[in-house]
Amino acid sequence: MSGTYLGMPPFPAAAREAVRDEVLRGNLRRATHTIRDKRARAVAELADWDRLRAAGKAVKDHTLRHLDHYLLQLEEAVTAAGGTVHWAADADEANRIVTELVRATGEREVVKVKSMATQEIGLNEALEAAGIAAYETDLAELIVQLGHDRPSHILVPAIHRNRAEIRDIFRAEMGDWGRPAPASLGDDPRELAEAARLHLREKFLRAKVAVSGANFMVAETGTMVVLESEGNGRMCLTLPETLISVVGIEKVVPTFRDLEIFLQTLPRSSTAERMNPYTTMWTGVTDGDGPAAFHLVLLDNGRTDTLADETGRQALRCIRCSACLNVCPVYERAGGHAYGSVYPGPIGAILSPQLRGTGSEIDASLPYASTLCGACYEVCPVAIDIPEVLVHLRERVAQGGPVTRDGIRVTLRPADGHTAERAAMRAARLLLDHPGALRAGERLLARARRLAPRRLPGAGRAWTDSRELPTVAAQSFRDWWARERSTPR
Amino acid sequence: MSGKDRILGRIRRALPDGPSPDGPSTEIPRDYLHAHGVRTPAERVDLLAAHLTEYRAVVHRADGEELPALLTRLLAERGARSVLVPPGLPPQWLPAEGPTRVPDRETSTPYELDRVDSVVTGCALAVAETGTIVLDGGPDQGRRRITLIPDHHICVIRVPDQVVDSVPQALPLLDPTRPLTWISGPSATSDIELDRVEGVHGPRRLDVILLAAAPGTQ
Ligand code: SF4
C-alpha cells in the first residue's frame, strides 16, 4: 500500500506530538462532540435503527461470502451499460491503469472527487509523476491539498484546521494553482467557501477528465452511487467527457433495493442528516447526459487478504461513515494524523494493519491504539465489532500465526516479545497520560462489560507472554496502570 | 495472469468454505420499516415541506393557475434574466413574458450554462421523510448539469401524487438505468469549523413549489 505516509512515526510517537498541539485538540474536541450529539438525534428518529443495522451487516456479509459472483455480475452490468471495467490487484496496477486512461485522452489535468481509495493508493502522486495534475475539488480536500497537508478525518479531512489557518492557506496558495484568492479575503466561512467556489469553478468548467471513488456499486444493475454535500461530486461526475472511478471491491452490493438500507443509515451516521444534500447514481453512460466514456477500476490492494481472515474480514463491511472516529476517546486526543494512514480512528486501527500487514512499527502499534471501550462498535451502522478485531490483531502481532499476504498463505513469526510489549505500552502510555481519554473509555467499558471476558484476557496475553505481568482482566485498566507505574522499570 | 484472474483466485482461496453463489440476496433480514409512520396524503406533503425547509430549501405552494405568477415572482426576486428550460416542461407553467428561455441542448458548453441565472424543472418523485427530491433526467427535468451549474433551481413537485413517505418506497419507483440525482436541500458544506455554509458548487438557492391541481381541474 503505497499510501503509507513514509517516514511517519508510529502511532504512539505521532499521537504524543498531536496531544501537545492545543489548537488541534480544541478543534477536534468541538468537532467530534458536535457531530456525535447530532448523530445520536438523527439515529433516534428511526424506530427501526437496529433492524436497519442488522440488515446492513447481513447484506455486506452476504456480499463478501459471494464476492467473486457479485463482482462478475457487476462487470457484466457495467459493460452492458457502455462502461469499461478494469481490475487492479494492487496500488501500482491501479495507478498504472488510471495514468494510461488519462494519457489516452491527451489531457494533462484531472478533477477529483474526494475518495479514500485513491488516497490509499497514492494516485495523485502517481499522476504527478506522470506529468498529470490532479485537483481535489472537495472543499476540505482542497484545504488539505493547498496546505501541503494530510487529511485527518474521513468525513471532514481538514477538521484540524481553523478558519484563520484556512484563510492563510487560501491567500498563500490558490494563486499557484489557478484563480487566486481575493487579496482582502477574511476568515468568515462564507467568504472562504465563496473563494473556493470561484477557484474551483474555473477547473470544473474546463475539465475533460474526472476521477472519483464510489460509496456503493450495484451488481444487479451496474449502478454506481456517490453521496456528497457540496456539488463538487456532481460537477466531476457529469461535466467531463471521461470519468474514471476507482473503487474497492468491497463496495459492491447485490441489488438496487439494498440501497434502501444504506441510504438511510449512511447519512445519519456520518453527517447526522436525514439525507445528504446530493446523491448521484449512474449506470454506464447515458446518451447526451454526462461523460461519454466511463471506466471502473476495481481495486483489491489487500482487501482479499483481509477477506481471508475470518475475524478480520468484518472490517470490509465498513461504509466509511466516520461515526466511530467521533466517539473514540483515543481519536479525540490523538487526531487523525497519528494513525499514519488514510484510514484514521478505530476503523483505521483495524483496517490499515490488515490492508498493509503488521510489518511496520506503526502498523504493529495500531491495534493497541484503543481503550477497547466498545463505543465504536455501538455506533457502527454495519455493526463491525472493532474491539474484537483489535484484540485479534494484537494476538497476531504478539504471537504470530497464519495470515494471507498478496494472496499467499504465510505464517507470521511472533513479534519479538519486547517489540510487542513496547507497542502496547507506548499506546497505553498515551491514554494514561491523558486521564480524560481513559475515563471516557472506562465509562463505556462498564456498559460494554459483556464484551470484556472474551477480550481482555486476549489483550493481556500480548503482555504476559513476553513478561511476567499480571493479567488485566481482573482489574480496571487504571488500577493496573497505577501499579505498573509505581514499579521501577 | 491478469489482475482479474488474480483477484478472483484470491477471493476463492479466501472463501474455501463459501457456499456456491446463489444470486439474489435471499438471506437478508428485511424486517425494517417500509415507512416511519402512517400519514394521509396531506400529512405526507406537509412533512416533505417541513423537512425541505429545515434543510434550507424555500417551499411554496400553488395550483396550476397560480403557478406562472409564482414563477414570475421567484425569477424576478433573483433578478434572473435567463432561465433554463428542459424540453418537456409543461409550457403553461411559465409566464408568456419574462426572462429569456434557454433550451437544454446537448451542444451547449458548461461556460454557456454558467451564464444562465435560473433553471426550472419538474421531478421524478419526492421523499417526505428525508426531504428529498429525485430527478431522473425525464423530459421535464433535462440533463443532470442544468440543475447544477446555474445558481438558482426551482423545482416543481406535483402533490400529492409525486410524494412518497420513505426511501424504501422510492427505490422501486425509480429506473436505475437512468441517471438519478437525489437532492436534499441546496448545496452545503460544513468543512470549515463545522459551520454550515450553503452553496459551494451547486445552486445556492433551491425553491420548491408544491403544485396542487387547480380547483375544478384534476
Ligand atoms: S467502521 Fe463502522 S462506524 Fe467506523 S467508519 Fe466504518 S461503518 Fe462507520
XYZ file of C-alpha atoms and ligand atoms in Angstrom:
715
model
C 0.000 0.000 0.000
C 1.877 3.000 -1.225
C -0.487 5.407 0.511
C 1.518 4.856 3.666
C 2.943 8.102 4.843
C 6.608 7.436 4.512
C 8.704 8.451 7.431
C 5.614 8.529 9.603
C 6.374 7.925 13.244
C 4.451 5.029 14.790
C 1.138 5.767 16.433
C 2.341 6.463 19.981
C 5.023 8.932 18.949
C 2.756 10.703 16.489
C -0.036 10.785 18.999
C 2.132 12.237 21.717
C 3.055 15.041 19.400
C -0.569 15.609 18.483
C -1.842 15.801 22.037
C 0.597 18.621 22.702
C -0.994 20.640 19.911
C -3.651 22.653 21.716
C -5.285 24.056 18.577
C -5.664 20.623 17.093
C -7.136 19.212 20.256
C -9.584 22.070 20.685
C -10.787 21.745 17.087
C -11.087 18.016 17.342
C -12.957 18.000 20.596
C -15.506 20.538 19.453
C -15.964 18.891 16.102
C -16.301 15.317 17.235
C -18.700 16.204 20.035
C -20.875 18.308 17.748
C -21.197 15.550 15.167
C -21.626 12.906 17.823
C -24.572 14.628 19.510
C -26.303 15.455 16.252
C -25.856 11.910 15.060
C -27.500 10.465 18.131
C -30.570 12.613 17.465
C -30.724 11.654 13.781
C -30.485 7.973 14.603
C -33.109 8.184 17.340
C -35.575 9.380 14.693
C -35.692 5.904 13.165
C -37.503 3.399 15.369
C -36.089 0.537 13.289
C -32.425 1.587 13.506
C -31.314 -1.732 14.991
C -33.056 -3.641 12.238
C -31.534 -1.430 9.547
C -28.152 -2.010 11.141
C -28.669 -5.774 11.182
C -29.818 -5.716 7.568
C -26.823 -3.625 6.507
C -24.491 -6.054 8.223
C -26.239 -9.015 6.596
C -26.075 -7.513 3.104
C -22.371 -6.833 3.457
C -21.593 -10.247 4.930
C -23.596 -11.985 2.250
C -21.821 -9.999 -0.463
C -18.407 -10.817 0.965
C -19.279 -14.534 1.026
C -20.085 -14.348 -2.681
C -17.714 -11.599 -3.699
C -16.454 -13.287 -6.862
C -20.010 -13.828 -8.070
C -21.132 -10.243 -7.452
C -18.023 -8.700 -8.986
C -18.522 -10.690 -12.166
C -22.196 -9.725 -12.241
C -21.221 -6.093 -11.730
C -18.678 -6.241 -14.535
C -21.274 -7.644 -16.879
C -23.851 -4.992 -15.975
C -21.406 -2.078 -16.262
C -20.135 -3.363 -19.591
C -23.659 -3.828 -20.918
C -24.394 -0.208 -19.963
C -21.462 1.065 -22.001
C -18.757 1.240 -19.330
C -15.371 -0.494 -19.208
C -14.188 -2.474 -16.186
C -10.540 -2.845 -15.147
C -9.170 -4.988 -12.314
C -6.254 -3.831 -10.187
C -4.656 -6.274 -7.767
C -2.549 -3.619 -6.050
C -1.852 0.099 -5.857
C 0.755 0.108 -8.625
C -1.538 -1.667 -11.028
C -4.410 0.726 -10.260
C -2.194 3.773 -10.674
C -0.850 2.447 -13.942
C -4.337 1.806 -15.295
C -5.596 5.278 -14.373
C -2.484 7.001 -15.688
C -2.816 5.224 -19.011
C -6.510 6.042 -19.245
C -5.816 9.730 -18.640
C -2.909 9.719 -21.119
C -5.141 8.183 -23.767
C -7.412 11.237 -23.547
C -4.457 13.511 -24.270
C -5.262 15.604 -21.172
C -2.737 16.762 -18.577
C -5.092 17.507 -15.719
C -7.965 15.824 -13.920
C -10.509 16.931 -11.348
C -11.101 14.638 -8.409
C -13.962 13.794 -6.103
C -12.855 13.067 -2.541
C -12.045 9.370 -2.488
C -10.268 7.341 0.137
C -9.401 4.573 -2.299
C -7.374 6.949 -4.472
C -5.653 8.352 -1.388
C -4.878 4.841 -0.264
C -3.064 4.052 -3.491
C -1.335 7.441 -3.733
C -2.937 8.215 -7.074
C -2.304 11.965 -7.008
C 1.416 11.388 -6.556
C 1.482 8.744 -9.294
C -0.316 11.086 -11.699
C 2.007 13.915 -10.814
C 4.998 11.720 -11.558
C 3.445 11.111 -14.977
C 3.052 14.856 -15.541
C -0.675 14.962 -14.827
C -2.089 17.474 -12.331
C -4.870 16.162 -10.097
C -7.112 18.760 -8.456
C -9.055 17.850 -5.345
C -12.455 19.538 -5.501
C -13.999 18.752 -2.128
C -13.570 21.898 -0.047
C -11.823 20.106 2.816
C -9.603 18.146 0.440
C -8.749 21.404 -1.308
C -7.704 22.873 2.044
C -5.575 19.810 2.682
C -4.055 19.835 -0.792
C -3.297 23.566 -0.812
C -1.875 23.274 2.719
C 0.544 20.507 1.624
C -1.058 18.569 4.428
C -2.668 15.219 5.095
C -6.336 14.521 5.793
C -7.120 13.831 9.442
C -10.730 12.670 9.356
C -12.698 10.524 6.918
C -15.586 12.915 6.559
C -14.088 16.303 7.397
C -10.473 15.868 6.333
C -9.466 19.396 7.360
C -11.064 19.191 10.792
C -7.693 20.018 12.323
C -7.617 23.445 10.648
C -9.431 26.507 11.911
C -10.766 29.381 9.840
C -7.757 31.645 10.222
C -5.414 28.895 9.102
C -7.647 28.192 6.119
C -7.674 31.858 5.114
C -3.885 31.943 5.271
C -3.600 28.819 3.147
C -6.023 30.164 0.524
C -4.239 33.501 0.356
C -0.819 31.948 0.039
C -1.549 29.035 -2.280
C -4.574 29.494 -4.542
C -2.697 31.685 -6.993
C -0.183 28.954 -7.696
C -2.919 26.560 -8.783
C -5.342 28.805 -10.653
C -7.602 31.652 -9.713
C -6.055 33.400 -6.691
C -7.978 34.217 -3.538
C -9.106 37.839 -3.266
C -6.427 39.888 -1.505
C -8.974 41.054 1.063
C -10.116 37.526 1.928
C -11.320 37.330 5.529
C -11.862 34.278 7.685
C -15.653 34.073 7.633
C -16.596 30.562 6.461
C -18.991 32.103 3.940
C -16.212 34.153 2.371
C -13.849 31.206 2.380
C -16.431 28.974 0.706
C -17.028 31.644 -1.939
C -13.299 31.866 -2.672
C -13.215 28.083 -3.079
C -16.285 28.189 -5.317
C -14.698 30.649 -7.716
C -11.307 28.957 -7.647
C -12.733 25.526 -8.384
C -15.446 26.539 -10.832
C -12.758 27.546 -13.286
C -11.451 23.979 -13.147
C -14.823 22.237 -13.323
C -15.903 24.087 -16.414
C -12.809 23.216 -18.409
C -12.126 19.713 -17.075
C -12.232 16.888 -19.612
C -11.355 14.038 -17.246
C -12.566 13.284 -13.726
C -11.523 10.692 -11.173
C -13.847 9.541 -8.404
C -14.494 6.728 -5.985
C -17.948 5.435 -5.125
C -19.887 4.685 -1.973
C -21.721 1.740 -3.492
C -21.803 -0.290 -6.705
C -24.887 -2.344 -7.524
C -24.064 -5.750 -9.031
C -27.539 -6.337 -10.421
C -27.741 -3.128 -12.449
C -24.169 -1.811 -12.685
C -25.260 1.380 -10.927
C -22.622 3.490 -9.156
C -23.579 5.660 -6.189
C -21.824 8.733 -4.769
C -23.112 10.627 -1.728
C -21.930 14.174 -1.100
C -22.915 17.628 0.095
C -21.273 20.316 -1.923
C -21.975 19.502 -5.549
C -18.316 19.105 -6.468
C -19.110 15.426 -6.896
C -21.924 16.163 -9.321
C -19.623 18.548 -11.208
C -16.932 15.887 -11.603
C -19.373 13.082 -12.339
C -21.363 14.865 -15.027
C -19.366 17.623 -16.754
C -16.178 15.920 -18.027
C -16.036 13.735 -21.128
C -14.261 10.868 -19.397
C -14.996 9.557 -15.910
C -12.692 7.108 -14.131
C -13.908 5.605 -10.848
C -11.501 3.711 -8.596
C -13.476 1.600 -6.159
C -12.558 -1.024 -3.582
C -14.026 -4.421 -4.411
C -15.833 -4.493 -1.047
C -18.140 -1.655 -2.111
C -20.376 -3.854 -4.214
C -23.914 -4.628 -3.026
C -26.144 -7.204 -4.727
C -29.334 -5.338 -5.611
C -30.670 -1.859 -6.262
C -33.095 -2.480 -3.425
C -30.205 -2.918 -0.977
C -29.565 0.814 -1.293
C -32.723 1.442 0.730
C -30.787 0.316 3.799
C -27.593 2.278 3.291
C -29.259 5.450 2.039
C -30.964 5.535 5.421
C -28.019 4.593 7.625
C -25.034 6.270 5.962
C -26.112 9.947 6.015
C -27.448 9.730 9.559
C -24.291 8.038 10.798
C -21.887 10.314 9.050
C -23.213 13.868 8.847
C -26.194 13.347 11.155
C -28.520 14.407 8.355
C -31.666 12.621 7.258
C -30.134 12.663 3.813
C -27.019 14.298 2.432
C -27.694 17.214 0.044
C -26.700 15.354 -3.142
C -26.594 11.728 -4.215
C -25.638 10.820 -7.773
C -26.414 7.434 -9.311
C -25.255 6.490 -12.772
C -25.203 3.314 -14.792
C -22.591 3.095 -17.534
C -23.039 6.007 -19.914
C -26.185 7.858 -20.954
C -26.505 9.364 -24.403
C -26.236 13.129 -24.271
C -26.123 13.326 -20.483
C -22.823 13.126 -18.620
C -19.484 11.580 -19.626
C -19.284 9.740 -22.949
C -16.705 7.318 -21.522
C -16.872 5.582 -18.137
C -14.110 3.410 -16.672
C -14.449 1.445 -13.451
C -11.217 0.313 -11.795
C -11.906 -2.435 -9.240
C -9.270 -2.295 -6.524
C -8.024 -5.162 -4.382
C -4.852 -3.835 -2.671
C -5.019 -6.028 0.415
C -8.793 -6.493 0.516
C -8.689 -10.156 -0.486
C -6.023 -10.726 2.173
C -8.396 -9.173 4.688
C -11.199 -11.352 3.361
C -9.120 -14.433 4.102
C -9.136 -13.621 7.817
C -12.427 -14.789 9.251
C -12.341 -12.457 12.247
C -10.762 -9.528 10.480
C -12.859 -9.609 7.325
C -15.722 -7.759 9.012
C -13.672 -4.592 8.530
C -14.650 -4.878 4.855
C -18.248 -4.118 5.800
C -17.215 -0.526 6.558
C -19.192 2.127 4.671
C -16.809 4.918 5.772
C -19.353 6.904 7.718
C -16.745 8.026 10.298
C -19.113 7.640 13.256
C -16.523 5.511 15.061
C -13.968 8.327 14.880
C -16.289 10.799 16.517
C -16.957 8.646 19.568
C -13.411 7.415 20.067
C -11.639 8.867 23.117
C -8.269 7.996 21.621
C -9.003 9.641 18.277
C -10.269 12.728 20.051
C -6.943 13.109 21.812
C -4.562 11.910 19.174
C -6.120 13.251 15.981
C -6.236 11.555 12.615
C -2.639 12.032 11.580
C -1.327 9.858 14.380
C -2.717 6.757 12.697
C -0.314 7.131 9.782
C -2.806 6.093 7.154
C -5.707 7.436 5.141
C -7.977 5.478 7.475
C -7.798 7.079 10.906
C -9.596 6.296 14.121
C -10.936 2.924 15.214
C -11.632 1.705 11.692
C -8.103 2.711 10.683
C -6.687 0.806 13.628
C -8.149 -2.424 12.258
C -8.173 -1.753 8.513
C -4.655 -0.433 7.924
C -2.796 -3.312 9.622
C -4.894 -5.729 7.582
C -4.505 -3.989 4.232
C -0.794 -3.372 4.786
C 0.196 -6.174 7.141
C 1.754 -5.614 10.551
C 5.334 -5.483 9.340
C 5.994 -1.825 10.110
C 6.238 -0.381 13.583
C 3.221 1.849 13.056
C 1.037 -0.974 11.790
C 2.121 -3.170 14.693
C 1.196 -0.474 17.196
C -2.199 0.423 15.676
C -4.109 -2.487 17.248
C -3.046 -1.110 20.620
C -4.323 2.388 19.897
C -7.548 1.789 21.761
C -9.083 1.545 25.202
C -11.351 -1.269 23.952
C -14.235 0.770 25.300
C -16.618 -0.519 22.654
C -18.154 2.847 21.725
C -17.065 2.366 18.108
C -18.955 -0.899 17.887
C -22.092 0.637 19.325
C -22.295 3.420 16.740
C -21.199 1.412 13.721
C -24.118 1.227 11.239
C -22.890 -2.134 9.938
C -22.065 -3.494 13.410
C -18.343 -4.065 12.923
C -17.027 -5.423 16.213
C -13.915 -3.273 16.168
C -12.746 -4.271 19.682
C -12.924 -7.935 18.708
C -10.748 -7.321 15.655
C -8.337 -5.180 17.672
C -7.767 -7.971 20.134
C -7.425 -10.474 17.325
C -4.779 -8.297 15.683
C -2.948 -7.795 18.979
C -2.679 -11.531 19.274
C -1.386 -11.739 15.751
C 1.262 -9.116 16.443
C 2.313 -10.784 19.678
C 2.005 -14.440 18.786
C 2.238 -14.607 15.036
C 0.223 -17.200 13.142
C -1.188 -17.800 9.686
C -2.045 -14.757 7.571
C -2.564 -14.106 3.879
C -0.271 -11.591 2.181
C -0.678 -10.802 -1.507
C -2.906 -13.825 -1.834
C -0.392 -16.228 -0.342
C -0.863 -18.007 2.971
C 2.151 -17.395 5.169
C 2.937 -17.914 8.819
C 3.803 -14.771 10.665
C 6.547 -15.086 13.257
C 5.652 -13.736 16.666
C 6.903 -10.226 17.053
C 9.963 -10.019 19.170
C 8.454 -10.064 22.652
C 9.981 -6.801 23.519
C 8.594 -5.126 20.382
C 5.063 -6.273 21.054
C 5.188 -5.160 24.601
C 6.673 -1.851 23.656
C 3.928 -1.228 21.132
C 1.354 -1.968 23.793
C 2.992 0.065 26.481
C 3.526 3.086 24.297
C -0.060 3.124 23.175
C -1.129 2.661 26.777
C 1.024 5.498 27.981
C -0.670 7.843 25.567
C -4.011 7.011 27.113
C -2.798 7.096 30.649
C -1.041 10.403 30.327
C -4.457 11.784 29.389
C -6.870 10.718 32.063
C -9.845 12.230 30.233
C -9.430 9.754 27.432
C -9.109 6.916 29.840
C -12.111 7.894 31.928
C -14.273 8.027 28.826
C -13.002 4.619 27.924
C -13.723 3.131 31.284
C -17.186 4.566 31.490
C -18.105 2.973 28.231
C -16.324 -0.204 29.099
C -18.683 -0.633 32.016
C -21.589 -0.551 29.584
C -19.885 -2.952 27.232
C -18.909 -5.291 30.024
C -20.416 -8.260 28.261
C -17.618 -7.919 25.743
C -14.921 -7.972 28.339
C -14.320 -11.571 29.345
C -13.711 -12.593 25.780
C -11.399 -9.715 25.078
C -9.288 -8.558 27.894
C -7.564 -11.858 28.535
C -6.589 -11.843 24.881
C -5.246 -8.347 25.192
C -3.451 -9.252 28.351
C -1.815 -12.187 26.714
C 0.168 -9.905 24.481
C 1.908 -8.625 27.549
C 2.040 -11.675 29.733
C 3.569 -13.774 27.026
C 6.616 -11.644 26.892
C 6.968 -10.781 30.530
C 5.591 -11.654 33.910
C 2.808 -9.123 34.030
C -0.469 -9.508 35.858
C -3.378 -10.140 33.539
C -5.543 -7.102 33.121
C -8.896 -8.779 33.135
C -9.439 -8.757 36.855
C -8.947 -5.095 37.474
C -9.584 -1.786 35.825
C -7.025 -0.592 33.369
C -6.328 2.413 35.542
C -5.670 0.424 38.682
C -3.378 -1.755 36.721
C -1.558 1.255 35.373
C -1.252 2.873 38.769
C 0.515 -0.216 39.984
C 2.531 -0.662 36.831
C 3.771 2.869 37.061
C 4.919 2.598 40.641
C 7.023 -0.422 39.710
C 10.540 0.664 38.830
C 11.204 -0.359 35.255
C -2.025 -13.598 -15.092
C -4.443 -10.726 -15.466
C -5.475 -8.611 -12.489
C -8.942 -10.053 -12.835
C -7.836 -13.680 -12.588
C -5.543 -12.846 -9.721
C -8.261 -11.107 -7.715
C -10.917 -13.740 -8.396
C -8.448 -16.500 -7.492
C -7.583 -14.777 -4.224
C -11.250 -14.346 -3.359
C -11.961 -18.028 -3.993
C -8.993 -19.100 -1.902
C -10.075 -16.723 0.858
C -13.516 -18.343 0.949
C -12.776 -22.070 0.765
C -15.995 -22.969 2.526
C -18.175 -20.390 0.803
C -21.479 -21.764 -0.425
C -21.971 -21.733 -4.168
C -23.099 -18.357 -5.464
C -26.842 -18.146 -5.329
C -27.538 -14.791 -6.913
C -30.149 -12.721 -5.142
C -29.588 -11.742 -1.541
C -32.189 -14.048 -0.108
C -30.800 -14.312 3.398
C -31.131 -10.633 4.291
C -33.476 -9.886 7.188
C -35.686 -7.125 5.850
C -37.845 -6.618 8.886
C -37.051 -2.898 8.985
C -39.900 -0.499 8.412
C -41.246 0.333 4.981
C -42.215 3.775 6.263
C -41.832 5.537 9.583
C -45.434 6.373 10.398
C -48.827 6.303 8.718
C -49.841 9.530 7.002
C -52.649 10.926 4.934
C -51.543 12.368 1.590
C -51.838 15.873 3.030
C -49.721 14.966 6.065
C -47.108 13.451 3.779
C -46.881 16.671 1.783
C -46.661 18.715 4.979
C -43.827 16.556 6.259
C -41.971 16.957 2.968
C -42.398 20.721 3.208
C -41.167 20.781 6.810
C -38.072 18.718 6.055
C -37.212 20.664 2.924
C -37.479 23.893 4.888
C -35.321 22.521 7.672
C -32.594 21.858 5.125
C -32.874 25.422 3.848
C -34.868 24.931 0.688
C -37.597 27.561 0.265
C -41.014 25.948 -0.092
C -44.024 27.466 -1.882
C -47.484 26.168 -2.676
C -49.521 26.883 -5.777
C -52.130 25.377 -8.057
C -51.903 25.286 -11.823
C -53.499 28.711 -12.256
C -51.227 30.382 -9.730
C -48.020 28.779 -10.946
C -46.989 31.217 -13.720
C -47.368 34.202 -11.402
C -45.374 32.489 -8.671
C -42.607 31.581 -11.107
C -42.541 35.138 -12.382
C -42.125 36.423 -8.850
C -39.396 33.923 -7.886
C -37.407 34.631 -11.028
C -37.790 38.371 -10.566
C -36.656 38.177 -6.950
C -33.389 36.685 -8.116
C -33.105 39.227 -10.918
C -32.987 36.353 -13.403
C -32.561 37.463 -16.987
C -32.356 33.964 -18.399
C -33.891 30.654 -17.403
C -33.005 27.131 -18.499
C -35.974 25.085 -19.634
C -35.993 21.314 -20.160
C -37.698 20.209 -23.379
C -40.701 18.596 -21.689
C -41.514 21.289 -19.153
C -45.292 21.942 -19.466
C -45.439 25.160 -21.492
C -48.311 26.570 -19.443
C -46.145 26.607 -16.289
C -44.032 29.531 -17.399
C -45.400 33.017 -17.960
C -45.605 34.235 -21.544
C -43.382 37.182 -20.717
C -40.298 37.028 -18.575
C -36.639 36.011 -18.652
C -35.152 34.657 -21.856
C -35.758 30.942 -22.135
C -32.653 28.886 -22.773
C -33.373 25.381 -24.053
C -31.461 22.401 -22.643
C -29.178 21.493 -25.557
C -26.564 18.794 -25.714
C -24.242 21.137 -27.551
C -24.212 23.950 -25.004
C -20.929 24.216 -23.151
C -20.573 24.392 -19.369
C -19.465 28.018 -19.816
C -22.748 28.848 -21.533
C -24.713 27.178 -18.771
C -22.687 29.109 -16.212
C -24.093 32.340 -17.640
C -27.723 31.284 -17.151
C -29.343 32.642 -13.999
C -32.038 30.101 -13.093
C -33.456 26.732 -14.051
C -36.996 25.394 -13.709
C -37.679 21.637 -13.655
C -40.183 19.036 -12.582
C -39.030 15.897 -10.742
C -39.453 12.120 -10.744
C -40.646 11.953 -7.140
C -40.039 13.329 -3.664
C -39.425 11.577 -0.338
C -41.188 13.121 2.660
C -39.228 11.504 5.492
C -35.869 12.699 4.230
C -36.902 15.915 2.465
C -35.520 14.700 -0.843
C -36.322 15.430 -4.496
C -35.247 12.848 -7.046
C -34.553 13.797 -10.674
C -34.232 11.071 -13.307
C -33.495 13.041 -16.451
C -37.098 12.841 -17.646
C -38.379 15.305 -20.260
C -39.447 17.887 -17.670
C -36.066 17.659 -15.873
C -33.416 17.605 -18.555
C -29.739 16.742 -18.333
C -28.091 16.484 -14.918
C -25.892 19.509 -15.431
C -28.688 22.038 -15.931
C -29.782 21.730 -12.295
C -26.192 22.005 -11.154
C -24.443 24.897 -12.845
C -26.962 27.767 -12.545
C -27.055 29.280 -9.075
C -30.831 29.036 -8.692
C -33.004 25.930 -9.101
C -36.800 25.998 -8.982
C -38.245 22.505 -8.746
C -41.942 21.778 -9.160
C -43.411 18.737 -7.395
C -46.922 17.611 -8.239
C -48.601 16.918 -4.923
C -49.706 14.632 -3.562
C -49.071 12.206 -6.459
C -45.297 12.532 -6.678
C -44.669 12.312 -2.930
C -43.812 9.041 -1.169
C -43.133 8.527 2.514
C -39.747 6.879 2.584
C -36.602 5.753 0.826
C -37.812 2.108 0.674
C -40.937 3.337 -1.093
C -38.974 5.485 -3.517
C -36.490 2.973 -4.920
C -38.969 0.599 -6.607
C -40.449 3.584 -8.474
C -37.099 4.587 -9.942
C -35.344 3.197 -13.016
C -31.682 2.549 -12.122
C -30.628 2.669 -15.770
C -31.458 6.394 -15.889
C -29.087 8.903 -14.315
C -30.538 9.745 -10.904
C -29.888 12.831 -8.804
C -31.185 12.953 -5.249
C -31.360 16.487 -3.871
C -31.967 17.263 -0.195
C -31.714 20.989 0.308
C -29.274 23.205 -1.559
C -25.558 22.522 -1.871
C -23.886 22.873 1.522
C -20.575 22.410 3.255
C -19.590 22.080 6.884
C -15.893 21.745 6.196
C -14.823 24.954 7.918
C -15.132 24.513 11.669
C -18.381 22.638 11.032
C -20.228 25.896 10.247
C -22.846 25.111 7.638
C -22.500 27.267 4.525
C -24.969 26.961 1.678
C -23.792 26.635 -1.858
C -20.261 25.775 -2.656
C -20.673 24.308 -6.096
C -24.309 23.518 -6.654
C -27.133 26.098 -6.703
C -27.109 28.238 -3.593
C -30.843 28.684 -3.675
C -33.389 25.899 -4.083
C -37.047 26.934 -4.437
C -39.514 24.075 -4.267
C -43.066 24.541 -5.484
C -45.683 22.081 -4.276
C -48.099 22.087 -7.170
C -51.652 21.087 -6.386
C -54.284 20.543 -9.056
C -56.224 23.781 -9.622
C -59.707 23.754 -8.141
C -62.157 22.397 -10.672
C -59.472 20.557 -12.665
C -57.972 17.191 -11.792
S -16.236 1.107 10.994
Fe -18.444 1.437 11.127
S -18.613 3.380 12.258
Fe -16.489 3.267 11.537
S -16.473 4.333 9.580
Fe -16.819 2.168 9.121
S -19.035 1.945 9.023
Fe -18.639 3.879 10.070
